[in-house]
Amino acid sequence: QSTIDLPVTVYETTSEPAAVRISNLNVFFEFQPGTVTVGEVYIFSNTGDKTYWKADGTLAFALPADAADLQVRGMEEGTDYTRTAEGITVITPVTPGEQAAQLVLTFSLPYSSKLDFVQPVLYPVDVANVLLPAVGVKLTGLQDEGAQDIQGTTYELFGAGGLNAQGSLVFKLRGKPNDSGAASTSADPIAIAVGSGALLAAAAAVGYWWYRRARPRADDATVPADREALLQAIADLDDAFDSDKVQERDYERRRARLKARLLKLMQDD
């Protein structure tokens, strides 16, 4: 064919987040001596007909008190997100539709034998879930959904139902962890979390954290800082994609970051 019909939908934008909500929030834990690593998977939906977007930061996230060692999956501080007094703000547009944007972050909190966990949420939450490894730590304050075996490891699933904007996910952890809660999986957390229910989404979160510990992803590589290196990185990425060495989702995300950095350099020049 000499021509191909490829319709493109272009949305108007709005700086008002009234139509933005967290359709699913999943929280998971990994215990170490003296600390606990907390992982959170946010899945956003936009019920309006305009893309939610603000140039100085679109999605804001508050962090619990004493949170440290923050990591944001596939994002670079200063380019994709910035620190705020409450937590971070992410430069991510939220287009109309379900599951329009996702974010995975991890941080650590002090833990010896108890923790009063308070996670503020700035947008309405449809469903919140907590996945706790069966290591002797008890959780109170949420509905117990029972134990689940995920790839040979037992986890306890808890549900919180819906939360209002400017509310908080609140529960308590008590007890010293033993050494029986190690988990390992190579599951793709985002693919499962977006396409499946609450349990699989929470399980995917655990899978993501252990997968990241064992194998850093290609899109977490440092973005080059000069123009020639950026152009070469884009060309190399295109070649890798054409050779089926990079998945389409990772390719598009990585290429968008490289192009954004290149455009900024050109504008500065």
Short mmCIF file of N, CA and C in Angstrom, two decimals, residues 78-200:
data_model
loop_
_atom_site.label_atom_id
_atom_site.label_comp_id
_atom_site.label_asym_id
_atom_site.label_seq_id
_atom_site.Cartn_x
_atom_site.Cartn_y
_atom_site.Cartn_z
N GLY A 78 15.18 14.78 39.00
CA GLY A 78 15.56 15.99 38.30
C GLY A 78 15.09 16.05 36.87
N THR A 79 14.85 14.88 36.27
CA THR A 79 14.34 14.81 34.91
C THR A 79 12.89 14.35 34.88
N ASP A 80 12.61 13.25 35.58
CA ASP A 80 11.27 12.68 35.58
C ASP A 80 10.48 13.01 36.85
N TYR A 81 11.18 13.27 37.94
CA TYR A 81 10.49 13.64 39.17
C TYR A 81 11.39 14.55 40.00
N THR A 82 10.76 15.30 40.90
CA THR A 82 11.49 16.20 41.79
C THR A 82 11.00 16.00 43.22
N ARG A 83 11.84 16.34 44.17
CA ARG A 83 11.49 16.24 45.58
C ARG A 83 10.63 17.43 45.99
N THR A 84 9.73 17.17 46.94
CA THR A 84 8.92 18.22 47.54
C THR A 84 8.99 18.08 49.05
N ALA A 85 8.40 19.02 49.76
CA ALA A 85 8.41 18.95 51.22
C ALA A 85 7.68 17.71 51.72
N GLU A 86 6.63 17.28 50.99
CA GLU A 86 5.84 16.11 51.40
C GLU A 86 6.33 14.80 50.81
N GLY A 87 7.02 14.84 49.67
CA GLY A 87 7.45 13.62 49.00
C GLY A 87 8.07 13.92 47.65
N ILE A 88 7.33 13.63 46.56
CA ILE A 88 7.83 13.88 45.22
C ILE A 88 6.68 14.33 44.32
N THR A 89 7.03 14.94 43.21
CA THR A 89 6.06 15.22 42.15
C THR A 89 6.63 14.68 40.85
N VAL A 90 5.80 14.01 40.07
CA VAL A 90 6.22 13.31 38.86
C VAL A 90 5.67 14.01 37.63
N ILE A 91 6.53 14.17 36.62
CA ILE A 91 6.11 14.82 35.38
C ILE A 91 5.57 13.74 34.45
N THR A 92 4.33 13.33 34.69
CA THR A 92 3.70 12.27 33.91
C THR A 92 2.28 12.68 33.54
N PRO A 93 1.97 12.85 32.25
CA PRO A 93 0.59 13.17 31.87
C PRO A 93 -0.33 11.98 32.11
N VAL A 94 -1.57 12.25 32.46
CA VAL A 94 -2.56 11.19 32.68
C VAL A 94 -3.67 11.38 31.65
N THR A 95 -3.64 10.58 30.60
CA THR A 95 -4.62 10.69 29.53
C THR A 95 -5.95 10.10 29.97
N PRO A 96 -7.05 10.45 29.32
CA PRO A 96 -8.35 9.89 29.70
C PRO A 96 -8.37 8.37 29.55
N GLY A 97 -9.05 7.70 30.47
CA GLY A 97 -9.20 6.25 30.39
C GLY A 97 -8.77 5.54 31.65
N GLU A 98 -9.07 4.24 31.69
CA GLU A 98 -8.67 3.40 32.81
C GLU A 98 -7.20 3.03 32.69
N GLN A 99 -6.54 2.88 33.84
CA GLN A 99 -5.14 2.45 33.88
C GLN A 99 -4.28 3.31 32.96
N ALA A 100 -4.45 4.62 33.08
CA ALA A 100 -3.79 5.55 32.16
C ALA A 100 -2.35 5.83 32.55
N ALA A 101 -1.98 5.60 33.79
CA ALA A 101 -0.61 5.85 34.24
C ALA A 101 -0.29 4.94 35.41
N GLN A 102 0.96 4.51 35.51
CA GLN A 102 1.39 3.67 36.61
C GLN A 102 2.70 4.20 37.18
N LEU A 103 2.90 3.98 38.47
CA LEU A 103 4.15 4.36 39.12
C LEU A 103 4.49 3.35 40.19
N VAL A 104 5.75 2.94 40.24
CA VAL A 104 6.25 2.02 41.25
C VAL A 104 7.38 2.71 42.00
N LEU A 105 7.29 2.75 43.31
CA LEU A 105 8.36 3.35 44.10
C LEU A 105 8.64 2.48 45.32
N THR A 106 9.85 2.60 45.85
CA THR A 106 10.24 1.90 47.07
C THR A 106 10.95 2.88 47.99
N PHE A 107 10.84 2.63 49.28
CA PHE A 107 11.54 3.42 50.28
C PHE A 107 11.69 2.57 51.53
N SER A 108 12.52 3.00 52.45
CA SER A 108 12.74 2.24 53.67
C SER A 108 12.25 3.02 54.88
N LEU A 109 11.85 2.28 55.93
CA LEU A 109 11.42 2.86 57.19
C LEU A 109 12.10 2.11 58.33
N PRO A 110 12.36 2.78 59.44
CA PRO A 110 12.91 2.07 60.59
C PRO A 110 11.92 1.02 61.11
N TYR A 111 12.43 -0.16 61.46
CA TYR A 111 11.55 -1.20 62.01
C TYR A 111 12.36 -2.13 62.90
N SER A 112 11.89 -2.29 64.14
CA SER A 112 12.47 -3.28 65.04
C SER A 112 11.43 -4.34 65.36
N SER A 113 10.33 -3.90 65.99
CA SER A 113 9.25 -4.84 66.28
C SER A 113 7.87 -4.22 66.14
N LYS A 114 7.80 -2.93 65.76
CA LYS A 114 6.48 -2.31 65.56
C LYS A 114 6.59 -1.12 64.63
N LEU A 115 5.49 -0.85 63.92
CA LEU A 115 5.41 0.27 63.00
C LEU A 115 3.95 0.69 62.87
N ASP A 116 3.67 1.96 63.12
CA ASP A 116 2.37 2.54 62.83
C ASP A 116 2.46 3.18 61.45
N PHE A 117 1.97 2.47 60.45
CA PHE A 117 2.15 2.88 59.06
C PHE A 117 1.05 3.86 58.66
N VAL A 118 1.45 5.00 58.13
CA VAL A 118 0.50 6.01 57.66
C VAL A 118 0.98 6.47 56.28
N GLN A 119 0.24 6.13 55.25
CA GLN A 119 0.56 6.55 53.89
C GLN A 119 -0.50 7.55 53.42
N PRO A 120 -0.17 8.85 53.38
CA PRO A 120 -1.15 9.82 52.86
C PRO A 120 -1.40 9.59 51.38
N VAL A 121 -2.64 9.80 50.96
CA VAL A 121 -2.99 9.72 49.54
C VAL A 121 -3.62 11.04 49.13
N LEU A 122 -3.19 11.59 48.02
CA LEU A 122 -3.64 12.91 47.59
C LEU A 122 -4.78 12.84 46.58
N TYR A 123 -5.10 11.62 46.11
CA TYR A 123 -6.19 11.42 45.15
C TYR A 123 -7.12 10.34 45.68
N PRO A 124 -8.37 10.30 45.22
CA PRO A 124 -9.26 9.22 45.65
C PRO A 124 -8.70 7.85 45.26
N VAL A 125 -8.87 6.87 46.13
CA VAL A 125 -8.38 5.51 45.89
C VAL A 125 -9.58 4.57 45.84
N ASP A 126 -9.71 3.83 44.73
CA ASP A 126 -10.81 2.87 44.60
C ASP A 126 -10.57 1.63 45.45
N VAL A 127 -9.38 1.06 45.34
CA VAL A 127 -9.03 -0.17 46.06
C VAL A 127 -7.59 -0.06 46.55
N ALA A 128 -7.37 -0.41 47.81
CA ALA A 128 -6.02 -0.46 48.36
C ALA A 128 -5.78 -1.86 48.93
N ASN A 129 -4.59 -2.41 48.66
CA ASN A 129 -4.24 -3.75 49.11
C ASN A 129 -2.86 -3.72 49.75
N VAL A 130 -2.66 -4.59 50.72
CA VAL A 130 -1.36 -4.75 51.36
C VAL A 130 -0.99 -6.22 51.30
N LEU A 131 0.23 -6.51 50.87
CA LEU A 131 0.72 -7.89 50.80
C LEU A 131 1.88 -8.02 51.78
N LEU A 132 1.70 -8.88 52.78
CA LEU A 132 2.67 -9.03 53.86
C LEU A 132 3.26 -10.43 53.83
N PRO A 133 4.59 -10.56 53.73
CA PRO A 133 5.18 -11.91 53.76
C PRO A 133 4.95 -12.56 55.11
N ALA A 134 4.76 -13.85 55.10
CA ALA A 134 4.49 -14.60 56.33
C ALA A 134 5.79 -14.84 57.08
N VAL A 135 6.26 -13.81 57.79
CA VAL A 135 7.52 -13.87 58.52
C VAL A 135 7.32 -13.65 60.01
N GLY A 136 6.10 -13.79 60.50
CA GLY A 136 5.82 -13.63 61.92
C GLY A 136 5.37 -12.25 62.32
N VAL A 137 5.30 -11.31 61.38
CA VAL A 137 4.82 -9.96 61.66
C VAL A 137 3.30 -9.93 61.49
N LYS A 138 2.61 -9.30 62.43
CA LYS A 138 1.16 -9.22 62.39
C LYS A 138 0.71 -7.83 61.96
N LEU A 139 -0.36 -7.79 61.15
CA LEU A 139 -0.94 -6.54 60.69
C LEU A 139 -2.35 -6.40 61.24
N THR A 140 -2.65 -5.22 61.78
CA THR A 140 -4.00 -4.92 62.26
C THR A 140 -4.46 -3.60 61.68
N GLY A 141 -5.77 -3.46 61.55
CA GLY A 141 -6.34 -2.22 61.05
C GLY A 141 -6.93 -2.32 59.67
N LEU A 142 -6.71 -3.45 58.98
CA LEU A 142 -7.27 -3.68 57.64
C LEU A 142 -8.00 -5.02 57.62
N GLN A 143 -8.80 -5.23 56.60
CA GLN A 143 -9.56 -6.48 56.47
C GLN A 143 -8.64 -7.61 56.01
N ASP A 144 -8.64 -8.69 56.74
CA ASP A 144 -7.82 -9.85 56.41
C ASP A 144 -8.48 -10.63 55.27
N GLU A 145 -7.76 -10.73 54.13
CA GLU A 145 -8.27 -11.44 52.96
C GLU A 145 -7.75 -12.87 52.88
N GLY A 146 -6.97 -13.30 53.88
CA GLY A 146 -6.48 -14.67 53.89
C GLY A 146 -5.07 -14.81 53.35
N ALA A 147 -4.52 -15.99 53.55
CA ALA A 147 -3.16 -16.28 53.09
C ALA A 147 -3.19 -16.77 51.64
N GLN A 148 -2.15 -16.44 50.91
CA GLN A 148 -2.03 -16.84 49.52
C GLN A 148 -0.63 -17.35 49.25
N ASP A 149 -0.55 -18.44 48.49
CA ASP A 149 0.74 -18.96 48.07
C ASP A 149 1.08 -18.38 46.70
N ILE A 150 2.20 -17.67 46.62
CA ILE A 150 2.61 -17.04 45.38
C ILE A 150 4.00 -17.54 45.03
N GLN A 151 4.06 -18.36 44.00
CA GLN A 151 5.32 -18.95 43.54
C GLN A 151 6.09 -19.59 44.69
N GLY A 152 5.36 -20.36 45.51
CA GLY A 152 5.99 -21.15 46.55
C GLY A 152 6.21 -20.43 47.86
N THR A 153 5.80 -19.17 47.98
CA THR A 153 5.98 -18.42 49.21
C THR A 153 4.63 -17.93 49.71
N THR A 154 4.41 -17.97 51.02
CA THR A 154 3.13 -17.59 51.60
C THR A 154 3.11 -16.11 51.94
N TYR A 155 2.03 -15.45 51.52
CA TYR A 155 1.82 -14.04 51.84
C TYR A 155 0.41 -13.88 52.40
N GLU A 156 0.25 -12.86 53.23
CA GLU A 156 -1.05 -12.52 53.78
C GLU A 156 -1.55 -11.26 53.07
N LEU A 157 -2.77 -11.33 52.53
CA LEU A 157 -3.35 -10.23 51.78
C LEU A 157 -4.37 -9.50 52.64
N PHE A 158 -4.27 -8.17 52.65
CA PHE A 158 -5.19 -7.33 53.41
C PHE A 158 -5.77 -6.26 52.48
N GLY A 159 -7.05 -5.92 52.70
CA GLY A 159 -7.72 -4.94 51.87
C GLY A 159 -8.22 -3.76 52.69
N ALA A 160 -8.19 -2.57 52.05
CA ALA A 160 -8.63 -1.36 52.74
C ALA A 160 -9.85 -0.73 52.11
N GLY A 161 -10.30 -1.24 50.97
CA GLY A 161 -11.42 -0.60 50.29
C GLY A 161 -11.04 0.76 49.75
N GLY A 162 -12.03 1.64 49.61
CA GLY A 162 -11.76 2.95 49.04
C GLY A 162 -11.25 3.95 50.06
N LEU A 163 -10.53 4.96 49.57
CA LEU A 163 -10.01 6.04 50.41
C LEU A 163 -10.33 7.37 49.74
N ASN A 164 -10.61 8.37 50.55
CA ASN A 164 -10.88 9.70 50.02
C ASN A 164 -9.59 10.44 49.72
N ALA A 165 -9.68 11.41 48.80
CA ALA A 165 -8.54 12.27 48.54
C ALA A 165 -8.15 13.00 49.82
N GLN A 166 -6.84 13.20 50.00
CA GLN A 166 -6.29 13.82 51.19
C GLN A 166 -6.49 12.94 52.44
N GLY A 167 -6.78 11.66 52.22
CA GLY A 167 -6.89 10.72 53.32
C GLY A 167 -5.58 9.97 53.52
N SER A 168 -5.65 8.84 54.22
CA SER A 168 -4.44 8.06 54.50
C SER A 168 -4.78 6.58 54.58
N LEU A 169 -3.83 5.75 54.12
CA LEU A 169 -3.88 4.31 54.35
C LEU A 169 -3.16 4.06 55.66
N VAL A 170 -3.89 3.54 56.65
CA VAL A 170 -3.37 3.43 58.01
C VAL A 170 -3.51 2.00 58.50
N PHE A 171 -2.44 1.45 59.08
CA PHE A 171 -2.50 0.15 59.74
C PHE A 171 -1.27 0.01 60.63
N LYS A 172 -1.22 -1.07 61.43
CA LYS A 172 -0.13 -1.29 62.37
C LYS A 172 0.55 -2.62 62.07
N LEU A 173 1.87 -2.62 62.21
CA LEU A 173 2.66 -3.84 62.12
C LEU A 173 3.29 -4.10 63.48
N ARG A 174 3.19 -5.35 63.94
CA ARG A 174 3.75 -5.71 65.23
C ARG A 174 4.45 -7.06 65.13
N GLY A 175 5.59 -7.19 65.82
CA GLY A 175 6.31 -8.45 65.88
C GLY A 175 7.65 -8.39 65.16
N LYS A 176 8.57 -9.23 65.62
CA LYS A 176 9.88 -9.31 64.98
C LYS A 176 9.84 -10.33 63.85
N PRO A 177 10.37 -9.98 62.68
CA PRO A 177 10.33 -10.91 61.55
C PRO A 177 11.34 -12.03 61.71
N ASN A 178 10.95 -13.23 61.26
CA ASN A 178 11.91 -14.32 61.20
C ASN A 178 12.54 -14.35 59.82
N ASP A 179 13.19 -15.43 59.45
CA ASP A 179 13.93 -15.49 58.19
C ASP A 179 13.23 -16.33 57.13
N SER A 180 11.91 -16.53 57.24
CA SER A 180 11.23 -17.46 56.34
C SER A 180 10.48 -16.77 55.22
N GLY A 181 10.71 -15.47 55.02
CA GLY A 181 9.86 -14.74 54.08
C GLY A 181 10.51 -14.36 52.78
N ALA A 182 11.64 -14.95 52.43
CA ALA A 182 12.28 -14.58 51.17
C ALA A 182 11.43 -14.99 49.99
N ALA A 183 11.39 -14.14 48.97
CA ALA A 183 10.61 -14.42 47.76
C ALA A 183 11.45 -14.15 46.55
N SER A 184 11.17 -14.85 45.47
CA SER A 184 11.91 -14.63 44.23
C SER A 184 11.00 -14.94 43.06
N THR A 185 10.92 -14.02 42.13
CA THR A 185 10.10 -14.21 40.95
C THR A 185 10.58 -13.31 39.85
N SER A 186 10.39 -13.71 38.60
CA SER A 186 10.78 -12.89 37.47
C SER A 186 9.56 -12.32 36.77
N ALA A 187 8.39 -12.33 37.43
CA ALA A 187 7.17 -11.83 36.81
C ALA A 187 7.29 -10.34 36.50
N ASP A 188 6.65 -9.92 35.42
CA ASP A 188 6.60 -8.52 35.07
C ASP A 188 5.50 -7.87 35.89
N PRO A 189 5.84 -7.01 36.88
CA PRO A 189 4.83 -6.51 37.80
C PRO A 189 3.82 -5.59 37.15
N ILE A 190 4.26 -4.74 36.24
CA ILE A 190 3.35 -3.78 35.65
C ILE A 190 2.35 -4.49 34.74
N ALA A 191 2.81 -5.44 33.93
CA ALA A 191 1.91 -6.14 33.04
C ALA A 191 0.83 -6.86 33.82
N ILE A 192 1.20 -7.49 34.93
CA ILE A 192 0.23 -8.22 35.73
C ILE A 192 -0.67 -7.26 36.49
N ALA A 193 -0.07 -6.22 37.08
CA ALA A 193 -0.85 -5.28 37.88
C ALA A 193 -1.89 -4.55 37.05
N VAL A 194 -1.55 -4.23 35.81
CA VAL A 194 -2.49 -3.51 34.97
C VAL A 194 -3.60 -4.43 34.48
N GLY A 195 -3.28 -5.68 34.20
CA GLY A 195 -4.24 -6.54 33.53
C GLY A 195 -5.01 -7.49 34.42
N SER A 196 -4.73 -7.50 35.72
CA SER A 196 -5.34 -8.51 36.57
C SER A 196 -5.95 -7.87 37.81
N GLY A 197 -6.43 -8.74 38.71
CA GLY A 197 -7.13 -8.27 39.89
C GLY A 197 -6.21 -7.89 41.02
N ALA A 198 -6.82 -7.67 42.18
CA ALA A 198 -6.09 -7.14 43.32
C ALA A 198 -4.96 -8.07 43.77
N LEU A 199 -5.24 -9.37 43.87
CA LEU A 199 -4.22 -10.29 44.36
C LEU A 199 -3.04 -10.33 43.41
N LEU A 200 -3.31 -10.47 42.11
CA LEU A 200 -2.22 -10.53 41.16
C LEU A 200 -1.45 -9.22 41.11
#
